[in-house]
Structure formats: C-alpha cells, structure tokens
C-alpha cells in the first residue's frame, strides 16, 4: 500500500488516546500460563481469525478503577479540558501535580506524554509513556503511544515489541491490531503478517471500517488471495468503557 494513502492516519492517533482515564495500581502479573501474545503465534491461514476462541474478556486496564480524592478528580478534569483547548502549559502543570500526589495513576502519565508529543518534546513524551506502563502494565494506550514514537524514529523492532506486549495484555485491543498491521504492511514489508491483524481489527469493530476493508482487499490482491464473498464476522463485544477519573 502507498504511504500517502494513509499519511493522515498518524495525525489522528493521538486524538483517539487523549483524555484516557486514570487507572489504579497495576494488578499483579500472573506467574502461570504462557506469556506468548496473539501476535507471536504462527501466521494464520487466510480467513482464519487470530483472536482467541470464545467470548471476549474485559479490558483489564478498566477493571482496576482508582479511588481518588475529589481534588485529584477535578484536576484531571481540568487537565483534559486544557488538552482539548490545546492549552499545553496549563495541562502539563495540572498533570504533573497529579503524578506527584499519586504516582500510581497511569493515565496521568499517559496524558502528560500526549502533552509533550503535541509540543514536539519526544524524549519527555517517551519517558512519560514508560512511566505510565511502569505505573500500570495493563495501560494499552501507553504501549501504543510509545510504539508510535519508536516507529516514527525508525526503531521498528521496538515498536513491534510494544504492540505485541499490548496484545499479550489484552488480545482484543482493536487499535493494537490495526497499528501492528500498519507497521508490518507499510514499514516492515510483512504483508502476510499484517493481514490477520487487519482482519482481527475489523472483527473487533464489527466490520464497520470501510478504509480497513479496502486495505484488506488490497493485501489479499497482492498476496494472491481470493476474497470470500461473506462479510467478516464480528467478534463478541469487548467492552472497554470510559471513566472521567
């Protein structure tokens, strides 16, 4: 696929992650079972879903909502409002106060990273995204934002690793599937690996993304795959939810 066809995509990514909810301390990582992510499995045969069988599980990041004071809650609301209005200095000051008062609020670090990104302070943004992950290893948006920075700097292997980490945390995260597919398709030349992730993304959003449908059709053509006439079946609903905290 031609890069200019999707050049505007990365300009929209940050907007989709702005105002991410704060989360509580990360739940303890399981010591049992496999740590292998969906993205690390053998490449699926055409038309075979790489999503786990059975109903979708809840987003673990949103299952551990924090208990915060009214003051912190108000500061977070004020910071997100400042971000919407592109009042970056005000947003930065408020978010820094939050992280000092409660260093376990992962979402505050994530939004702080987005503030730095908006001001082209990529080193500080990278540190903030890493801090968000350190505060809560289930913060999927932090993995994705860090990976985008790494992709933009040409560190494709690190970007791939962080997308895979996000999918190992929650294999139903639609944006992680789409982002790793774009990385494979546009930057790493791994068309066969990109296709199942595009298809997984389409399943998770109910098949309603016409642009991704066109990318899938293009990939299938280049890979010599005959597209099935049947529409992609939607995966079981994966509720992510929202919080104003």
JSON list of C-alpha atoms in Angstrom, two decimals:
[
{"chain": "A", "resi": 1, "resn": "UNK", "atom": "CA", "xyz": [0.00, 0.00, 0.00]},
{"chain": "A", "resi": 2, "resn": "UNK", "atom": "CA", "xyz": [1.12, 3.51, -0.74]},
{"chain": "A", "resi": 3, "resn": "UNK", "atom": "CA", "xyz": [2.18, 5.57, 2.25]},
{"chain": "A", "resi": 4, "resn": "UNK", "atom": "CA", "xyz": [0.35, 8.73, 1.18]},
{"chain": "A", "resi": 5, "resn": "UNK", "atom": "CA", "xyz": [-2.86, 6.74, 1.20]},
{"chain": "A", "resi": 6, "resn": "UNK", "atom": "CA", "xyz": [-2.64, 6.70, 4.98]},
{"chain": "A", "resi": 7, "resn": "UNK", "atom": "CA", "xyz": [-0.47, 9.66, 5.81]},
{"chain": "A", "resi": 8, "resn": "UNK", "atom": "CA", "xyz": [-3.29, 11.30, 7.73]},
{"chain": "A", "resi": 9, "resn": "UNK", "atom": "CA", "xyz": [-3.81, 8.26, 9.93]},
{"chain": "A", "resi": 10, "resn": "UNK", "atom": "CA", "xyz": [-0.99, 9.05, 12.33]},
{"chain": "A", "resi": 11, "resn": "UNK", "atom": "CA", "xyz": [-2.24, 12.61, 12.74]},
{"chain": "A", "resi": 12, "resn": "UNK", "atom": "CA", "xyz": [-5.43, 11.15, 14.21]},
{"chain": "A", "resi": 13, "resn": "UNK", "atom": "CA", "xyz": [-3.90, 8.57, 16.53]},
{"chain": "A", "resi": 14, "resn": "UNK", "atom": "CA", "xyz": [-3.08, 10.98, 19.32]},
{"chain": "A", "resi": 15, "resn": "UNK", "atom": "CA", "xyz": [-6.62, 12.36, 19.32]},
{"chain": "A", "resi": 16, "resn": "UNK", "atom": "CA", "xyz": [-8.07, 8.90, 19.94]},
{"chain": "A", "resi": 17, "resn": "UNK", "atom": "CA", "xyz": [-5.99, 8.49, 23.09]},
{"chain": "A", "resi": 18, "resn": "UNK", "atom": "CA", "xyz": [-6.43, 11.95, 24.62]},
{"chain": "A", "resi": 19, "resn": "UNK", "atom": "CA", "xyz": [-8.42, 12.00, 27.85]},
{"chain": "A", "resi": 20, "resn": "UNK", "atom": "CA", "xyz": [-7.56, 8.43, 28.74]},
{"chain": "A", "resi": 21, "resn": "UNK", "atom": "CA", "xyz": [-8.85, 7.51, 32.17]},
{"chain": "A", "resi": 22, "resn": "UNK", "atom": "CA", "xyz": [-6.54, 7.25, 35.15]},
{"chain": "A", "resi": 23, "resn": "UNK", "atom": "CA", "xyz": [-6.10, 3.71, 36.40]},
{"chain": "A", "resi": 24, "resn": "UNK", "atom": "CA", "xyz": [-5.23, 2.25, 39.75]},
{"chain": "A", "resi": 25, "resn": "UNK", "atom": "CA", "xyz": [-2.11, 0.32, 40.58]},
{"chain": "A", "resi": 26, "resn": "UNK", "atom": "CA", "xyz": [-1.49, -2.46, 38.13]},
{"chain": "A", "resi": 27, "resn": "UNK", "atom": "CA", "xyz": [-2.82, -5.89, 39.07]},
{"chain": "A", "resi": 28, "resn": "UNK", "atom": "CA", "xyz": [-0.16, -8.46, 39.79]},
{"chain": "A", "resi": 29, "resn": "UNK", "atom": "CA", "xyz": [1.14, -10.29, 36.73]},
{"chain": "A", "resi": 30, "resn": "UNK", "atom": "CA", "xyz": [0.21, -13.93, 36.57]},
{"chain": "A", "resi": 31, "resn": "UNK", "atom": "CA", "xyz": [3.13, -16.29, 37.10]},
{"chain": "A", "resi": 32, "resn": "UNK", "atom": "CA", "xyz": [1.42, -19.19, 35.41]},
{"chain": "A", "resi": 33, "resn": "UNK", "atom": "CA", "xyz": [0.46, -19.91, 31.84]},
{"chain": "A", "resi": 34, "resn": "UNK", "atom": "CA", "xyz": [2.03, -18.79, 28.61]},
{"chain": "A", "resi": 35, "resn": "UNK", "atom": "CA", "xyz": [3.26, -15.25, 28.07]},
{"chain": "A", "resi": 36, "resn": "UNK", "atom": "CA", "xyz": [3.06, -15.67, 24.31]},
{"chain": "A", "resi": 37, "resn": "UNK", "atom": "CA", "xyz": [0.99, -12.96, 22.66]},
{"chain": "A", "resi": 38, "resn": "UNK", "atom": "CA", "xyz": [-1.54, -13.34, 19.88]},
{"chain": "A", "resi": 39, "resn": "UNK", "atom": "CA", "xyz": [0.86, -11.52, 17.56]},
{"chain": "A", "resi": 40, "resn": "UNK", "atom": "CA", "xyz": [3.60, -14.07, 18.26]},
{"chain": "A", "resi": 41, "resn": "UNK", "atom": "CA", "xyz": [1.56, -17.07, 17.09]},
{"chain": "A", "resi": 42, "resn": "UNK", "atom": "CA", "xyz": [2.22, -18.74, 13.77]},
{"chain": "A", "resi": 43, "resn": "UNK", "atom": "CA", "xyz": [0.76, -16.65, 10.94]},
{"chain": "A", "resi": 44, "resn": "UNK", "atom": "CA", "xyz": [-2.86, -17.64, 10.50]},
{"chain": "A", "resi": 45, "resn": "UNK", "atom": "CA", "xyz": [-4.13, -19.12, 7.29]},
{"chain": "A", "resi": 46, "resn": "UNK", "atom": "CA", "xyz": [-6.14, -16.66, 5.14]},
{"chain": "A", "resi": 47, "resn": "UNK", "atom": "CA", "xyz": [-9.56, -16.11, 6.65]},
{"chain": "A", "resi": 48, "resn": "UNK", "atom": "CA", "xyz": [-8.60, -17.70, 9.99]},
{"chain": "A", "resi": 49, "resn": "UNK", "atom": "CA", "xyz": [-9.08, -15.42, 12.98]},
{"chain": "A", "resi": 50, "resn": "UNK", "atom": "CA", "xyz": [-6.10, -14.92, 15.28]},
{"chain": "A", "resi": 51, "resn": "UNK", "atom": "CA", "xyz": [-8.41, -13.85, 18.10]},
{"chain": "A", "resi": 52, "resn": "UNK", "atom": "CA", "xyz": [-8.79, -16.32, 20.97]},
{"chain": "A", "resi": 53, "resn": "UNK", "atom": "CA", "xyz": [-11.76, -18.64, 20.78]},
{"chain": "A", "resi": 54, "resn": "UNK", "atom": "CA", "xyz": [-14.73, -17.86, 22.99]},
{"chain": "A", "resi": 55, "resn": "UNK", "atom": "CA", "xyz": [-16.23, -14.63, 24.30]},
{"chain": "A", "resi": 56, "resn": "UNK", "atom": "CA", "xyz": [-14.09, -11.53, 24.58]},
{"chain": "A", "resi": 57, "resn": "UNK", "atom": "CA", "xyz": [-12.72, -10.74, 28.00]},
{"chain": "A", "resi": 58, "resn": "UNK", "atom": "CA", "xyz": [-12.98, -7.25, 29.55]},
{"chain": "A", "resi": 59, "resn": "UNK", "atom": "CA", "xyz": [-10.16, -4.76, 29.11]},
{"chain": "A", "resi": 60, "resn": "UNK", "atom": "CA", "xyz": [-8.01, -5.36, 32.22]},
{"chain": "A", "resi": 61, "resn": "UNK", "atom": "CA", "xyz": [-6.93, -1.72, 32.38]},
{"chain": "A", "resi": 62, "resn": "UNK", "atom": "CA", "xyz": [-10.51, -0.67, 33.00]},
{"chain": "A", "resi": 63, "resn": "UNK", "atom": "CA", "xyz": [-11.16, -3.38, 35.56]},
{"chain": "A", "resi": 64, "resn": "UNK", "atom": "CA", "xyz": [-9.00, -1.66, 38.18]},
{"chain": "A", "resi": 65, "resn": "UNK", "atom": "CA", "xyz": [-10.53, 1.76, 38.58]},
{"chain": "A", "resi": 66, "resn": "UNK", "atom": "CA", "xyz": [-8.82, 4.02, 41.08]},
{"chain": "A", "resi": 67, "resn": "UNK", "atom": "CA", "xyz": [-10.18, 5.61, 44.17]},
{"chain": "A", "resi": 68, "resn": "UNK", "atom": "CA", "xyz": [-9.09, 9.23, 44.04]},
{"chain": "A", "resi": 69, "resn": "UNK", "atom": "CA", "xyz": [-9.89, 12.33, 46.01]},
{"chain": "A", "resi": 70, "resn": "UNK", "atom": "CA", "xyz": [-12.30, 14.92, 44.73]},
{"chain": "A", "resi": 71, "resn": "UNK", "atom": "CA", "xyz": [-9.38, 17.31, 44.31]},
{"chain": "A", "resi": 72, "resn": "UNK", "atom": "CA", "xyz": [-7.45, 14.88, 42.06]},
{"chain": "A", "resi": 73, "resn": "UNK", "atom": "CA", "xyz": [-10.59, 14.14, 40.07]},
{"chain": "A", "resi": 74, "resn": "UNK", "atom": "CA", "xyz": [-11.16, 17.86, 39.48]},
{"chain": "A", "resi": 75, "resn": "UNK", "atom": "CA", "xyz": [-7.52, 18.41, 38.49]},
{"chain": "A", "resi": 76, "resn": "UNK", "atom": "CA", "xyz": [-7.75, 15.60, 35.97]},
{"chain": "A", "resi": 77, "resn": "UNK", "atom": "CA", "xyz": [-10.95, 17.05, 34.51]},
{"chain": "A", "resi": 78, "resn": "UNK", "atom": "CA", "xyz": [-9.31, 20.47, 34.28]},
{"chain": "A", "resi": 79, "resn": "UNK", "atom": "CA", "xyz": [-6.23, 18.98, 32.62]},
{"chain": "A", "resi": 80, "resn": "UNK", "atom": "CA", "xyz": [-8.25, 17.13, 29.98]},
{"chain": "A", "resi": 81, "resn": "UNK", "atom": "CA", "xyz": [-10.23, 20.29, 29.27]},
{"chain": "A", "resi": 82, "resn": "UNK", "atom": "CA", "xyz": [-6.96, 22.18, 28.81]},
{"chain": "A", "resi": 83, "resn": "UNK", "atom": "CA", "xyz": [-5.77, 19.46, 26.41]},
{"chain": "A", "resi": 84, "resn": "UNK", "atom": "CA", "xyz": [-8.91, 19.81, 24.34]},
{"chain": "A", "resi": 85, "resn": "UNK", "atom": "CA", "xyz": [-8.26, 23.54, 24.12]},
{"chain": "A", "resi": 86, "resn": "UNK", "atom": "CA", "xyz": [-4.55, 22.99, 23.35]},
{"chain": "A", "resi": 87, "resn": "UNK", "atom": "CA", "xyz": [-3.56, 24.86, 26.49]},
{"chain": "A", "resi": 88, "resn": "UNK", "atom": "CA", "xyz": [-0.48, 22.69, 26.86]},
{"chain": "A", "resi": 89, "resn": "UNK", "atom": "CA", "xyz": [1.32, 24.56, 29.64]},
{"chain": "A", "resi": 90, "resn": "UNK", "atom": "CA", "xyz": [-1.76, 24.52, 31.84]},
{"chain": "A", "resi": 91, "resn": "UNK", "atom": "CA", "xyz": [-2.41, 20.85, 31.14]},
{"chain": "A", "resi": 92, "resn": "UNK", "atom": "CA", "xyz": [1.21, 19.95, 31.86]},
{"chain": "A", "resi": 93, "resn": "UNK", "atom": "CA", "xyz": [1.19, 21.74, 35.22]},
{"chain": "A", "resi": 94, "resn": "UNK", "atom": "CA", "xyz": [-2.02, 20.04, 36.34]},
{"chain": "A", "resi": 95, "resn": "UNK", "atom": "CA", "xyz": [-0.90, 16.58, 35.25]},
{"chain": "A", "resi": 96, "resn": "UNK", "atom": "CA", "xyz": [2.46, 16.98, 36.97]},
{"chain": "A", "resi": 97, "resn": "UNK", "atom": "CA", "xyz": [0.65, 17.86, 40.21]},
{"chain": "A", "resi": 98, "resn": "UNK", "atom": "CA", "xyz": [-1.43, 14.70, 39.85]},
{"chain": "A", "resi": 99, "resn": "UNK", "atom": "CA", "xyz": [1.60, 12.45, 39.31]},
{"chain": "A", "resi": 100, "resn": "UNK", "atom": "CA", "xyz": [3.32, 13.93, 42.35]},
{"chain": "A", "resi": 101, "resn": "UNK", "atom": "CA", "xyz": [0.24, 13.46, 44.53]},
{"chain": "A", "resi": 102, "resn": "UNK", "atom": "CA", "xyz": [-0.50, 9.97, 43.23]},
{"chain": "A", "resi": 103, "resn": "UNK", "atom": "CA", "xyz": [2.35, 8.39, 41.23]},
{"chain": "A", "resi": 104, "resn": "UNK", "atom": "CA", "xyz": [0.28, 5.25, 40.57]},
{"chain": "A", "resi": 105, "resn": "UNK", "atom": "CA", "xyz": [-2.25, 6.99, 38.31]},
{"chain": "A", "resi": 106, "resn": "UNK", "atom": "CA", "xyz": [-1.08, 5.63, 34.98]},
{"chain": "A", "resi": 107, "resn": "UNK", "atom": "CA", "xyz": [-3.49, 7.70, 32.89]},
{"chain": "A", "resi": 108, "resn": "UNK", "atom": "CA", "xyz": [-2.00, 10.95, 34.16]},
{"chain": "A", "resi": 109, "resn": "UNK", "atom": "CA", "xyz": [1.44, 9.92, 32.82]},
{"chain": "A", "resi": 110, "resn": "UNK", "atom": "CA", "xyz": [-0.13, 8.91, 29.52]},
{"chain": "A", "resi": 111, "resn": "UNK", "atom": "CA", "xyz": [-1.83, 12.26, 29.06]},
{"chain": "A", "resi": 112, "resn": "UNK", "atom": "CA", "xyz": [1.35, 14.03, 30.14]},
{"chain": "A", "resi": 113, "resn": "UNK", "atom": "CA", "xyz": [3.12, 12.17, 27.35]},
{"chain": "A", "resi": 114, "resn": "UNK", "atom": "CA", "xyz": [0.48, 13.31, 24.88]},
{"chain": "A", "resi": 115, "resn": "UNK", "atom": "CA", "xyz": [1.01, 16.91, 26.02]},
{"chain": "A", "resi": 116, "resn": "UNK", "atom": "CA", "xyz": [4.75, 16.57, 25.36]},
{"chain": "A", "resi": 117, "resn": "UNK", "atom": "CA", "xyz": [4.05, 14.96, 21.98]},
{"chain": "A", "resi": 118, "resn": "UNK", "atom": "CA", "xyz": [1.89, 17.91, 21.00]},
{"chain": "A", "resi": 119, "resn": "UNK", "atom": "CA", "xyz": [4.83, 20.21, 21.75]},
{"chain": "A", "resi": 120, "resn": "UNK", "atom": "CA", "xyz": [7.36, 18.04, 19.86]},
{"chain": "A", "resi": 121, "resn": "UNK", "atom": "CA", "xyz": [9.12, 17.09, 23.10]},
{"chain": "A", "resi": 122, "resn": "UNK", "atom": "CA", "xyz": [9.50, 13.47, 22.14]},
{"chain": "A", "resi": 123, "resn": "UNK", "atom": "CA", "xyz": [12.14, 12.49, 24.69]},
{"chain": "A", "resi": 124, "resn": "UNK", "atom": "CA", "xyz": [9.97, 13.69, 27.53]},
{"chain": "A", "resi": 125, "resn": "UNK", "atom": "CA", "xyz": [6.95, 12.02, 25.91]},
{"chain": "A", "resi": 126, "resn": "UNK", "atom": "CA", "xyz": [8.80, 8.70, 25.72]},
{"chain": "A", "resi": 127, "resn": "UNK", "atom": "CA", "xyz": [9.69, 8.90, 29.41]},
{"chain": "A", "resi": 128, "resn": "UNK", "atom": "CA", "xyz": [6.08, 9.72, 30.32]},
{"chain": "A", "resi": 129, "resn": "UNK", "atom": "CA", "xyz": [4.75, 6.74, 28.34]},
{"chain": "A", "resi": 130, "resn": "UNK", "atom": "CA", "xyz": [7.28, 4.47, 30.03]},
{"chain": "A", "resi": 131, "resn": "UNK", "atom": "CA", "xyz": [6.20, 5.89, 33.39]},
{"chain": "A", "resi": 132, "resn": "UNK", "atom": "CA", "xyz": [2.58, 5.11, 32.51]},
{"chain": "A", "resi": 133, "resn": "UNK", "atom": "CA", "xyz": [3.49, 1.48, 31.79]},
{"chain": "A", "resi": 134, "resn": "UNK", "atom": "CA", "xyz": [5.56, 1.25, 34.97]},
{"chain": "A", "resi": 135, "resn": "UNK", "atom": "CA", "xyz": [2.60, 2.53, 36.98]},
{"chain": "A", "resi": 136, "resn": "UNK", "atom": "CA", "xyz": [0.22, 0.05, 35.34]},
{"chain": "A", "resi": 137, "resn": "UNK", "atom": "CA", "xyz": [1.42, -2.64, 32.94]},
{"chain": "A", "resi": 138, "resn": "UNK", "atom": "CA", "xyz": [-2.11, -3.01, 31.52]},
{"chain": "A", "resi": 139, "resn": "UNK", "atom": "CA", "xyz": [-2.21, 0.52, 30.07]},
{"chain": "A", "resi": 140, "resn": "UNK", "atom": "CA", "xyz": [-2.70, -0.44, 26.41]},
{"chain": "A", "resi": 141, "resn": "UNK", "atom": "CA", "xyz": [-2.71, 3.13, 25.09]},
{"chain": "A", "resi": 142, "resn": "UNK", "atom": "CA", "xyz": [0.67, 3.78, 26.70]},
{"chain": "A", "resi": 143, "resn": "UNK", "atom": "CA", "xyz": [2.19, 0.81, 24.83]},
{"chain": "A", "resi": 144, "resn": "UNK", "atom": "CA", "xyz": [0.68, 2.08, 21.59]},
{"chain": "A", "resi": 145, "resn": "UNK", "atom": "CA", "xyz": [1.79, 5.68, 22.03]},
{"chain": "A", "resi": 146, "resn": "UNK", "atom": "CA", "xyz": [5.31, 4.56, 22.92]},
{"chain": "A", "resi": 147, "resn": "UNK", "atom": "CA", "xyz": [5.34, 2.31, 19.85]},
{"chain": "A", "resi": 148, "resn": "UNK", "atom": "CA", "xyz": [4.23, 5.18, 17.61]},
{"chain": "A", "resi": 149, "resn": "UNK", "atom": "CA", "xyz": [7.16, 7.28, 18.85]},
{"chain": "A", "resi": 150, "resn": "UNK", "atom": "CA", "xyz": [9.52, 4.39, 18.20]},
{"chain": "A", "resi": 151, "resn": "UNK", "atom": "CA", "xyz": [8.07, 3.80, 14.74]},
{"chain": "A", "resi": 152, "resn": "UNK", "atom": "CA", "xyz": [8.48, 7.47, 13.85]},
{"chain": "A", "resi": 153, "resn": "UNK", "atom": "CA", "xyz": [12.13, 7.38, 14.92]},
{"chain": "A", "resi": 154, "resn": "UNK", "atom": "CA", "xyz": [12.76, 4.29, 12.79]},
{"chain": "A", "resi": 155, "resn": "UNK", "atom": "CA", "xyz": [13.03, 1.86, 15.71]},
{"chain": "A", "resi": 156, "resn": "UNK", "atom": "CA", "xyz": [10.63, -0.63, 14.14]},
{"chain": "A", "resi": 157, "resn": "UNK", "atom": "CA", "xyz": [11.67, -3.63, 16.23]},
{"chain": "A", "resi": 158, "resn": "UNK", "atom": "CA", "xyz": [10.95, -1.77, 19.48]},
{"chain": "A", "resi": 159, "resn": "UNK", "atom": "CA", "xyz": [7.60, -0.59, 18.11]},
{"chain": "A", "resi": 160, "resn": "UNK", "atom": "CA", "xyz": [6.68, -4.15, 17.15]},
{"chain": "A", "resi": 161, "resn": "UNK", "atom": "CA", "xyz": [7.67, -5.36, 20.61]},
{"chain": "A", "resi": 162, "resn": "UNK", "atom": "CA", "xyz": [5.40, -2.85, 22.35]},
{"chain": "A", "resi": 163, "resn": "UNK", "atom": "CA", "xyz": [2.42, -3.64, 20.13]},
{"chain": "A", "resi": 164, "resn": "UNK", "atom": "CA", "xyz": [2.96, -7.32, 20.95]},
{"chain": "A", "resi": 165, "resn": "UNK", "atom": "CA", "xyz": [3.15, -6.50, 24.65]},
{"chain": "A", "resi": 166, "resn": "UNK", "atom": "CA", "xyz": [-0.18, -4.70, 24.43]},
{"chain": "A", "resi": 167, "resn": "UNK", "atom": "CA", "xyz": [-1.74, -7.70, 22.69]},
{"chain": "A", "resi": 168, "resn": "UNK", "atom": "CA", "xyz": [-0.30, -10.06, 25.29]},
{"chain": "A", "resi": 169, "resn": "UNK", "atom": "CA", "xyz": [-2.07, -7.98, 27.95]},
{"chain": "A", "resi": 170, "resn": "UNK", "atom": "CA", "xyz": [-5.39, -7.98, 26.08]},
{"chain": "A", "resi": 171, "resn": "UNK", "atom": "CA", "xyz": [-5.69, -9.69, 22.68]},
{"chain": "A", "resi": 172, "resn": "UNK", "atom": "CA", "xyz": [-8.98, -7.92, 21.95]},
{"chain": "A", "resi": 173, "resn": "UNK", "atom": "CA", "xyz": [-7.49, -4.43, 21.73]},
{"chain": "A", "resi": 174, "resn": "UNK", "atom": "CA", "xyz": [-8.57, -3.29, 18.27]},
{"chain": "A", "resi": 175, "resn": "UNK", "atom": "CA", "xyz": [-6.12, -0.38, 17.92]},
{"chain": "A", "resi": 176, "resn": "UNK", "atom": "CA", "xyz": [-3.14, -2.57, 18.75]},
{"chain": "A", "resi": 177, "resn": "UNK", "atom": "CA", "xyz": [-4.14, -4.96, 15.97]},
{"chain": "A", "resi": 178, "resn": "UNK", "atom": "CA", "xyz": [-4.53, -2.13, 13.48]},
{"chain": "A", "resi": 179, "resn": "UNK", "atom": "CA", "xyz": [-1.30, -0.41, 14.49]},
{"chain": "A", "resi": 180, "resn": "UNK", "atom": "CA", "xyz": [0.85, -3.53, 14.30]},
{"chain": "A", "resi": 181, "resn": "UNK", "atom": "CA", "xyz": [-0.75, -4.37, 10.95]},
{"chain": "A", "resi": 182, "resn": "UNK", "atom": "CA", "xyz": [0.21, -0.93, 9.62]},
{"chain": "A", "resi": 183, "resn": "UNK", "atom": "CA", "xyz": [3.74, -1.41, 10.93]},
{"chain": "A", "resi": 184, "resn": "UNK", "atom": "CA", "xyz": [4.03, -4.77, 9.18]},
{"chain": "A", "resi": 185, "resn": "UNK", "atom": "CA", "xyz": [2.37, -3.54, 5.99]},
{"chain": "A", "resi": 186, "resn": "UNK", "atom": "CA", "xyz": [3.98, -0.13, 5.47]},
{"chain": "A", "resi": 187, "resn": "UNK", "atom": "CA", "xyz": [7.32, -0.33, 7.25]},
{"chain": "A", "resi": 188, "resn": "UNK", "atom": "CA", "xyz": [8.47, -3.94, 7.57]},
{"chain": "A", "resi": 189, "resn": "UNK", "atom": "CA", "xyz": [7.17, -5.40, 4.32]},
{"chain": "A", "resi": 190, "resn": "UNK", "atom": "CA", "xyz": [5.47, -8.27, 6.17]},
{"chain": "A", "resi": 191, "resn": "UNK", "atom": "CA", "xyz": [2.21, -8.33, 4.24]},
{"chain": "A", "resi": 192, "resn": "UNK", "atom": "CA", "xyz": [1.30, -11.88, 5.24]},
{"chain": "A", "resi": 193, "resn": "UNK", "atom": "CA", "xyz": [1.65, -10.97, 8.92]},
{"chain": "A", "resi": 194, "resn": "UNK", "atom": "CA", "xyz": [-0.27, -7.72, 8.52]},
{"chain": "A", "resi": 195, "resn": "UNK", "atom": "CA", "xyz": [-3.38, -9.32, 7.02]},
{"chain": "A", "resi": 196, "resn": "UNK", "atom": "CA", "xyz": [-4.60, -11.34, 10.04]},
{"chain": "A", "resi": 197, "resn": "UNK", "atom": "CA", "xyz": [-4.20, -8.30, 12.29]},
{"chain": "A", "resi": 198, "resn": "UNK", "atom": "CA", "xyz": [-6.23, -6.11, 9.93]},
{"chain": "A", "resi": 199, "resn": "UNK", "atom": "CA", "xyz": [-8.87, -8.84, 9.90]},
{"chain": "A", "resi": 200, "resn": "UNK", "atom": "CA", "xyz": [-8.83, -9.09, 13.71]},
{"chain": "A", "resi": 201, "resn": "UNK", "atom": "CA", "xyz": [-9.26, -5.32, 13.97]},
{"chain": "A", "resi": 202, "resn": "UNK", "atom": "CA", "xyz": [-12.21, -5.47, 11.57]},
{"chain": "A", "resi": 203, "resn": "UNK", "atom": "CA", "xyz": [-13.81, -8.24, 13.61]},
{"chain": "A", "resi": 204, "resn": "UNK", "atom": "CA", "xyz": [-13.44, -6.26, 16.81]},
{"chain": "A", "resi": 205, "resn": "UNK", "atom": "CA", "xyz": [-15.04, -3.11, 15.39]},
{"chain": "A", "resi": 206, "resn": "UNK", "atom": "CA", "xyz": [-17.89, -5.07, 13.85]},
{"chain": "A", "resi": 207, "resn": "UNK", "atom": "CA", "xyz": [-16.69, -4.79, 10.26]},
{"chain": "A", "resi": 208, "resn": "UNK", "atom": "CA", "xyz": [-17.63, -1.12, 10.05]},
{"chain": "A", "resi": 209, "resn": "UNK", "atom": "CA", "xyz": [-14.32, 0.40, 8.91]},
{"chain": "A", "resi": 210, "resn": "UNK", "atom": "CA", "xyz": [-14.50, 0.87, 5.13]},
{"chain": "A", "resi": 211, "resn": "UNK", "atom": "CA", "xyz": [-10.92, 2.10, 4.91]},
{"chain": "A", "resi": 212, "resn": "UNK", "atom": "CA", "xyz": [-9.50, -1.01, 6.57]},
{"chain": "A", "resi": 213, "resn": "UNK", "atom": "CA", "xyz": [-11.74, -3.15, 4.37]},
{"chain": "A", "resi": 214, "resn": "UNK", "atom": "CA", "xyz": [-10.07, -1.57, 1.34]},
{"chain": "A", "resi": 215, "resn": "UNK", "atom": "CA", "xyz": [-6.61, -2.22, 2.83]},
{"chain": "A", "resi": 216, "resn": "UNK", "atom": "CA", "xyz": [-7.53, -5.88, 3.36]},
{"chain": "A", "resi": 217, "resn": "UNK", "atom": "CA", "xyz": [-8.75, -6.17, -0.21]},
{"chain": "A", "resi": 218, "resn": "UNK", "atom": "CA", "xyz": [-5.50, -4.63, -1.46]},
{"chain": "A", "resi": 219, "resn": "UNK", "atom": "CA", "xyz": [-3.40, -7.00, 0.65]},
{"chain": "A", "resi": 220, "resn": "UNK", "atom": "CA", "xyz": [-5.40, -10.01, -0.49]},
{"chain": "A", "resi": 221, "resn": "UNK", "atom": "CA", "xyz": [-4.85, -8.98, -4.11]},
{"chain": "A", "resi": 222, "resn": "UNK", "atom": "CA", "xyz": [-1.10, -8.61, -3.59]},
{"chain": "A", "resi": 223, "resn": "UNK", "atom": "CA", "xyz": [-0.90, -11.93, -1.76]},
{"chain": "A", "resi": 224, "resn": "UNK", "atom": "CA", "xyz": [-2.96, -13.70, -4.41]},
{"chain": "A", "resi": 225, "resn": "UNK", "atom": "CA", "xyz": [-5.79, -14.50, -2.01]},
{"chain": "A", "resi": 226, "resn": "UNK", "atom": "CA", "xyz": [-9.34, -14.72, -3.31]},
{"chain": "A", "resi": 227, "resn": "UNK", "atom": "CA", "xyz": [-11.56, -12.72, -1.01]},
{"chain": "A", "resi": 228, "resn": "UNK", "atom": "CA", "xyz": [-14.53, -14.56, 0.45]},
{"chain": "A", "resi": 229, "resn": "UNK", "atom": "CA", "xyz": [-17.94, -13.14, -0.50]},
{"chain": "A", "resi": 230, "resn": "UNK", "atom": "CA", "xyz": [-19.06, -13.49, 3.10]},
{"chain": "A", "resi": 231, "resn": "UNK", "atom": "CA", "xyz": [-18.60, -10.40, 5.27]},
{"chain": "A", "resi": 232, "resn": "UNK", "atom": "CA", "xyz": [-16.15, -10.58, 8.16]},
{"chain": "A", "resi": 233, "resn": "UNK", "atom": "CA", "xyz": [-17.99, -11.84, 11.20]},
{"chain": "A", "resi": 234, "resn": "UNK", "atom": "CA", "xyz": [-17.93, -9.51, 14.16]},
{"chain": "A", "resi": 235, "resn": "UNK", "atom": "CA", "xyz": [-16.17, -10.76, 17.26]},
{"chain": "A", "resi": 236, "resn": "UNK", "atom": "CA", "xyz": [-18.02, -10.86, 20.60]},
{"chain": "A", "resi": 237, "resn": "UNK", "atom": "CA", "xyz": [-18.32, -7.37, 22.01]},
{"chain": "A", "resi": 238, "resn": "UNK", "atom": "CA", "xyz": [-15.28, -6.32, 24.02]},
{"chain": "A", "resi": 239, "resn": "UNK", "atom": "CA", "xyz": [-16.45, -3.60, 26.37]},
{"chain": "A", "resi": 240, "resn": "UNK", "atom": "CA", "xyz": [-13.75, -1.06, 27.17]},
{"chain": "A", "resi": 241, "resn": "UNK", "atom": "CA", "xyz": [-15.87, 1.57, 28.88]},
{"chain": "A", "resi": 242, "resn": "UNK", "atom": "CA", "xyz": [-14.92, 5.10, 29.88]},
{"chain": "A", "resi": 243, "resn": "UNK", "atom": "CA", "xyz": [-14.12, 6.98, 33.03]},
{"chain": "A", "resi": 244, "resn": "UNK", "atom": "CA", "xyz": [-13.83, 10.62, 33.83]},
{"chain": "A", "resi": 245, "resn": "UNK", "atom": "CA", "xyz": [-11.37, 9.93, 36.63]}
]
